[in-house]
Short mmCIF file of C-alpha atoms in Angstrom, two decimals:
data_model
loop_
_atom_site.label_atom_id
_atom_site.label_comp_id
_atom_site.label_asym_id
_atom_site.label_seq_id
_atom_site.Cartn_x
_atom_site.Cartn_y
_atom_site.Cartn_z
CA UNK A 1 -14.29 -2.56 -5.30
CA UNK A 2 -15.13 -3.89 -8.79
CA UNK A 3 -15.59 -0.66 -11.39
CA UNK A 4 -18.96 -0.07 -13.25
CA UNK A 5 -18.97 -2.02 -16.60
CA UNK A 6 -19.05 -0.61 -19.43
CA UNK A 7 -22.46 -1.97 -20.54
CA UNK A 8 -23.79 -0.50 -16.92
CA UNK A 9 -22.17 3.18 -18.10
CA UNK A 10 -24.12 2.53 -21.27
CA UNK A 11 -27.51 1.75 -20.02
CA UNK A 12 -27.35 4.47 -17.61
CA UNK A 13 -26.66 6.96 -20.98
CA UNK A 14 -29.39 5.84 -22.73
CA UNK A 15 -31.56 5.82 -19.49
CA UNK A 16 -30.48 9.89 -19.38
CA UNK A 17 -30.47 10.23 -23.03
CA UNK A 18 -34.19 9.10 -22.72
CA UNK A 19 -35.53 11.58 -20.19
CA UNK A 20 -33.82 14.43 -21.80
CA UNK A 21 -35.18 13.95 -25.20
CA UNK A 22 -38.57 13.13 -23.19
CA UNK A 23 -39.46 16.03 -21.23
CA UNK A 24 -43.08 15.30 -20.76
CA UNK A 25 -41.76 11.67 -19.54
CA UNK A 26 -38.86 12.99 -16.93
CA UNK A 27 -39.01 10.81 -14.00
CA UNK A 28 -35.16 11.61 -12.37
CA UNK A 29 -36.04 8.29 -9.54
CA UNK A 30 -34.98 6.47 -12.82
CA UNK A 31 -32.02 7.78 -13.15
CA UNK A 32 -31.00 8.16 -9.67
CA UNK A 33 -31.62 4.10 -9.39
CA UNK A 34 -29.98 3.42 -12.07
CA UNK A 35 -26.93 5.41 -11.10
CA UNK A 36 -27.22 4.03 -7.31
CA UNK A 37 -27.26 0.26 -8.66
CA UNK A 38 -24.08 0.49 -10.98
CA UNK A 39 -21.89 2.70 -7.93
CA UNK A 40 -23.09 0.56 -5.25
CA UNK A 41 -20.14 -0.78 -3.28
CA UNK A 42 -19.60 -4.74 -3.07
CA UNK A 43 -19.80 -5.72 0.92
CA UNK A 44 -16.69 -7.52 2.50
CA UNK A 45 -18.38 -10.75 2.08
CA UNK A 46 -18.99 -10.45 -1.38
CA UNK A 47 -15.57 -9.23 -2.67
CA UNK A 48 -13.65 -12.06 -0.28
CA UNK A 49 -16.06 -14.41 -2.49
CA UNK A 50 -15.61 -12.81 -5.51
CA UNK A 51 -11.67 -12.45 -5.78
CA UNK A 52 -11.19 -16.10 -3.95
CA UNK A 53 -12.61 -17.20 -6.94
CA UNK A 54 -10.26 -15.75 -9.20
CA UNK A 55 -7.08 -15.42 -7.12
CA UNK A 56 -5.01 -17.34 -9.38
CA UNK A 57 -5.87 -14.21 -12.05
CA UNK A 58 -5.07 -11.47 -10.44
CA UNK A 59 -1.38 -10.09 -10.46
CA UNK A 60 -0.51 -7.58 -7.92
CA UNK A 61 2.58 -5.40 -7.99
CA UNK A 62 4.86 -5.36 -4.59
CA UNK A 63 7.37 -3.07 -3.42
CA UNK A 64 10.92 -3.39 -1.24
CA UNK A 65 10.94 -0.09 0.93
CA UNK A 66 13.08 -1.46 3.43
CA UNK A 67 16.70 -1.31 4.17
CA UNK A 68 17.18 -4.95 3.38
CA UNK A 69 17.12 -7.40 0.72
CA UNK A 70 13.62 -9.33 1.00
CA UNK A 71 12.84 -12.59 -0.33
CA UNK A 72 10.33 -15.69 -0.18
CA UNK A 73 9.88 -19.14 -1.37
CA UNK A 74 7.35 -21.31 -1.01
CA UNK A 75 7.29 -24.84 -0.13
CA UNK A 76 8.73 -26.50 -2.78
CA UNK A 77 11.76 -24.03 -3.56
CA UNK A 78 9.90 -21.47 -6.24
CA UNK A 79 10.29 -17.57 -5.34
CA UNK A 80 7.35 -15.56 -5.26
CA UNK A 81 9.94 -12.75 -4.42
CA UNK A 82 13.11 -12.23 -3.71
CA UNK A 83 14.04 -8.19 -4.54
CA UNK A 84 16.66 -5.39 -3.17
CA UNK A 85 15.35 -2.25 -2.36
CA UNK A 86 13.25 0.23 -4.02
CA UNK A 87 12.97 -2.39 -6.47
CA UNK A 88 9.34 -4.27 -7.60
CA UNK A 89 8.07 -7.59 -7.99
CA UNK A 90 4.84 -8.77 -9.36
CA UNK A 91 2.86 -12.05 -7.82
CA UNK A 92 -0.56 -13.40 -7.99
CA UNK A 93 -3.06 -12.81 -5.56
CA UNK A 94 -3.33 -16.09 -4.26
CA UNK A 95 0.83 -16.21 -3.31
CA UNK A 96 -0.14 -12.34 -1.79
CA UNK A 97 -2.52 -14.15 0.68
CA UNK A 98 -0.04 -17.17 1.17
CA UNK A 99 2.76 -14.96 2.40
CA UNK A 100 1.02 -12.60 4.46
CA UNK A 101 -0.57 -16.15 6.01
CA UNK A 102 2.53 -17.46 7.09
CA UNK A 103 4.64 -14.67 7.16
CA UNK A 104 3.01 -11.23 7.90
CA UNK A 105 5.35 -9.73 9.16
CA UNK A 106 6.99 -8.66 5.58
CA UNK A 107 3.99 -6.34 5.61
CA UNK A 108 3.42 -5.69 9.08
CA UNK A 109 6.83 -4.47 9.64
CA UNK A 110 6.86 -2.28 6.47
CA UNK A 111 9.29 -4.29 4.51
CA UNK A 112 7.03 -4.61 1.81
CA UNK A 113 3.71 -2.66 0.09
CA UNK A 114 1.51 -3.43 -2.01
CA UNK A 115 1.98 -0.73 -5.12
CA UNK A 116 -0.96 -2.17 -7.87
CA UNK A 117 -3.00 -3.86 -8.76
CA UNK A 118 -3.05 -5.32 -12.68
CA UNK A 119 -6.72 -5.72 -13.04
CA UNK A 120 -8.61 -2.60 -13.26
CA UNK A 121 -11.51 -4.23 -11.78
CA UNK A 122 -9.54 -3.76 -8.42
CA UNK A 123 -7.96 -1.35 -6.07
CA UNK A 124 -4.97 -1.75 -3.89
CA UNK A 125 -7.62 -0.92 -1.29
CA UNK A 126 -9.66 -3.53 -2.38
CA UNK A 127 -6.65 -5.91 -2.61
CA UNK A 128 -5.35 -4.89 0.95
CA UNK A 129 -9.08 -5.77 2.69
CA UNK A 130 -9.06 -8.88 0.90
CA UNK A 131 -5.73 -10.10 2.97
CA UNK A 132 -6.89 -8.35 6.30
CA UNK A 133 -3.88 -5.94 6.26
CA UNK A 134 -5.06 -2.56 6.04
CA UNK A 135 -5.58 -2.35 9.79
CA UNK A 136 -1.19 -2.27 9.91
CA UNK A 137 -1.44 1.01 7.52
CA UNK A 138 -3.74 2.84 10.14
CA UNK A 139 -2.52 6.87 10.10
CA UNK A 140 -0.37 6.45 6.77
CA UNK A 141 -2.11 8.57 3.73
CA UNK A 142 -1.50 6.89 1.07
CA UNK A 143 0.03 3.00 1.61
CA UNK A 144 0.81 2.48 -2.12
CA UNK A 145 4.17 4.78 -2.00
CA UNK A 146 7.26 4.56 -0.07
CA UNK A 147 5.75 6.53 2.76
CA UNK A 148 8.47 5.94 4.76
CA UNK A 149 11.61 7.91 2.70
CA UNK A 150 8.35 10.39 2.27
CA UNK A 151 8.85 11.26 5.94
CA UNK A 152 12.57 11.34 5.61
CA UNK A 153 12.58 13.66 3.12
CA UNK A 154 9.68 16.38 4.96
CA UNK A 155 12.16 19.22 6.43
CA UNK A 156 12.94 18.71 10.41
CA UNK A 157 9.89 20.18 11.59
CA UNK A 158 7.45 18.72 9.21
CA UNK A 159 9.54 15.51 10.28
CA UNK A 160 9.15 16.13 14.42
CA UNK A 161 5.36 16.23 14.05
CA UNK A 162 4.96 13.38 11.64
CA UNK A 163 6.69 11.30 14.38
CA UNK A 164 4.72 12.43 16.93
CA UNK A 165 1.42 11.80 15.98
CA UNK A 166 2.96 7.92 14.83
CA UNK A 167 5.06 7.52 18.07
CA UNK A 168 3.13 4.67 19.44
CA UNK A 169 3.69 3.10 15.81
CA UNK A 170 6.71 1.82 16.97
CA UNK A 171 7.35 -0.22 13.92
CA UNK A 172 6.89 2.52 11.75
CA UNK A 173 9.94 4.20 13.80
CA UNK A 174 12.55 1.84 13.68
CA UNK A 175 12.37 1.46 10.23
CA UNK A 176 12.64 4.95 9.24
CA UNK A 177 15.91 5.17 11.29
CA UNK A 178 17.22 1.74 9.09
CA UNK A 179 15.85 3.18 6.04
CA UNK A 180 17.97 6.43 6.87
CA UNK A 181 21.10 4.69 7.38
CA UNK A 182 21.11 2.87 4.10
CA UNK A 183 20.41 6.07 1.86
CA UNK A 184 23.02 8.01 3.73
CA UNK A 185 25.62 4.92 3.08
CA UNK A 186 23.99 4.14 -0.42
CA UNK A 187 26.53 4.94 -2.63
CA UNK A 188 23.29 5.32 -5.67
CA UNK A 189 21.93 7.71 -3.15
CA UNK A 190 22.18 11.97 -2.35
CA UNK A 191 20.19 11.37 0.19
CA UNK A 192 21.78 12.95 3.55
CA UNK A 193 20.18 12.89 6.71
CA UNK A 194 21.28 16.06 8.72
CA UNK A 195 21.88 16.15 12.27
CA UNK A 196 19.02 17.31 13.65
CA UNK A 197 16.65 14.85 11.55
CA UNK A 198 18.95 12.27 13.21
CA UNK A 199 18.56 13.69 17.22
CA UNK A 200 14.63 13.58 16.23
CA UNK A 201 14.24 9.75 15.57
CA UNK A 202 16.74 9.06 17.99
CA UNK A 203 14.55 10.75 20.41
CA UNK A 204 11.21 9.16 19.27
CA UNK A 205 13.08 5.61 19.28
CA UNK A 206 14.14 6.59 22.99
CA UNK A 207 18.32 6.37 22.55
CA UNK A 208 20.12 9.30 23.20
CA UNK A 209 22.89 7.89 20.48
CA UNK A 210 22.44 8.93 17.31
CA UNK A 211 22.29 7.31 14.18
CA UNK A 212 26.13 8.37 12.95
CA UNK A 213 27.41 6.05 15.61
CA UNK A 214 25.72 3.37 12.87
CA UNK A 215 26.62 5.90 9.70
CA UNK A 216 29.26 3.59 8.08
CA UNK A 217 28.95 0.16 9.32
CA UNK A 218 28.01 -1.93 6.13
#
């Protein structure tokens, strides 16, 4: 959603400026319009115009959150990423849409997130609808952080029910229980995952082994 200008915040001060020092003349429609016409979200249509325009502008800050190293290169050899994890990248908009074109699954699968966006015109919302993805982040809160060590690190009953209402997410699952593996072997981590937070993912990811048997293969 593009932000109110600043020459829109000004006119609507000196529209308000104007029926305060004008009693007699208060006519609060004005000011309501004006405020309406400045907030006034842009439509899907308009923003996919607006931002295909300027694609090649717009950086947008990425994130590793999975287990693995991630990287891709486009056609001709160049890397628009290629990052360990918890670590960032930044690309423009128009290699965002190219990847998740050809390879969504670096998103879909939770590999990757989009963390910011370096325009202030934009959100990562607006950023997200632009590249038809926010449908994958459906019951997450907030998409932008590394949601999924936030659910490792909720205490084992906080843990049980966030899994629960995400089991059919089974994508969403499985890489919690990779994530978990590599911070417990991580030798940059204290993460630990405790025995019971193991049983619970194995039991949402349906294997009555748990995920010690895995603990310390590299």
């Amino acid at each position: 959603m593009a932000r109110a200008k600043k020459e829109d915040a000004k006119k609507i001060n000196k529209t308000e400026d104007k029926v305060k020092n004008n009693p007699e003349k208060k006519d609060t429609k004005v000011v309501e319009t004006e405020v309406k016409s400045v907030e006034k979200r842009k439509n899907k249509r308009e923003l996919k115009l607006e931002l295909r325009n300027i694609e090649d502008k717009i950086l947008v800050e990425i994130s590793n959150i999975s287990s693995m190293h991630q990287s891709y290169f486009s056609k001709d050899g160049d890397p628009y990423f290629d990052f360990d994890p918890d670590e960032y990248e930044e690309i423009t908009l128009s290699e965002l849409r190219e990847v998740i074109k050809k390879a969504p699954g670096y998103f879909r699968e939770f590999d990757i997130i989009i963390t910011k966006v370096l325009n202030e015109e934009y959100t990562v919302e607006d950023i997200m609808e632009y590249v038809s993805i926010s449908r994958f982040y459906k019951g997450i809160d907030d998409p932008t952080d590394d949601f999924i060590r936030e659910l490792l690190e909720l205490d084992e009953e906080e843990l049980r029910d966030a899994l629960q209402s995400r089991k059919d997410n089974r994508k969403l699952i499985k890489n919690l229980a990779c994530k978990a593996v590599y911070l417990t072997n991580s030798e940059d981590e204290e993460f630990e995952l405790s025995m019971r937070k193991d049983k619970i993912i194995c039991e949402f990811l349906g294997d009555r082994k748990t995920l010690f048997s895995l603990k310390y293969e590299k």
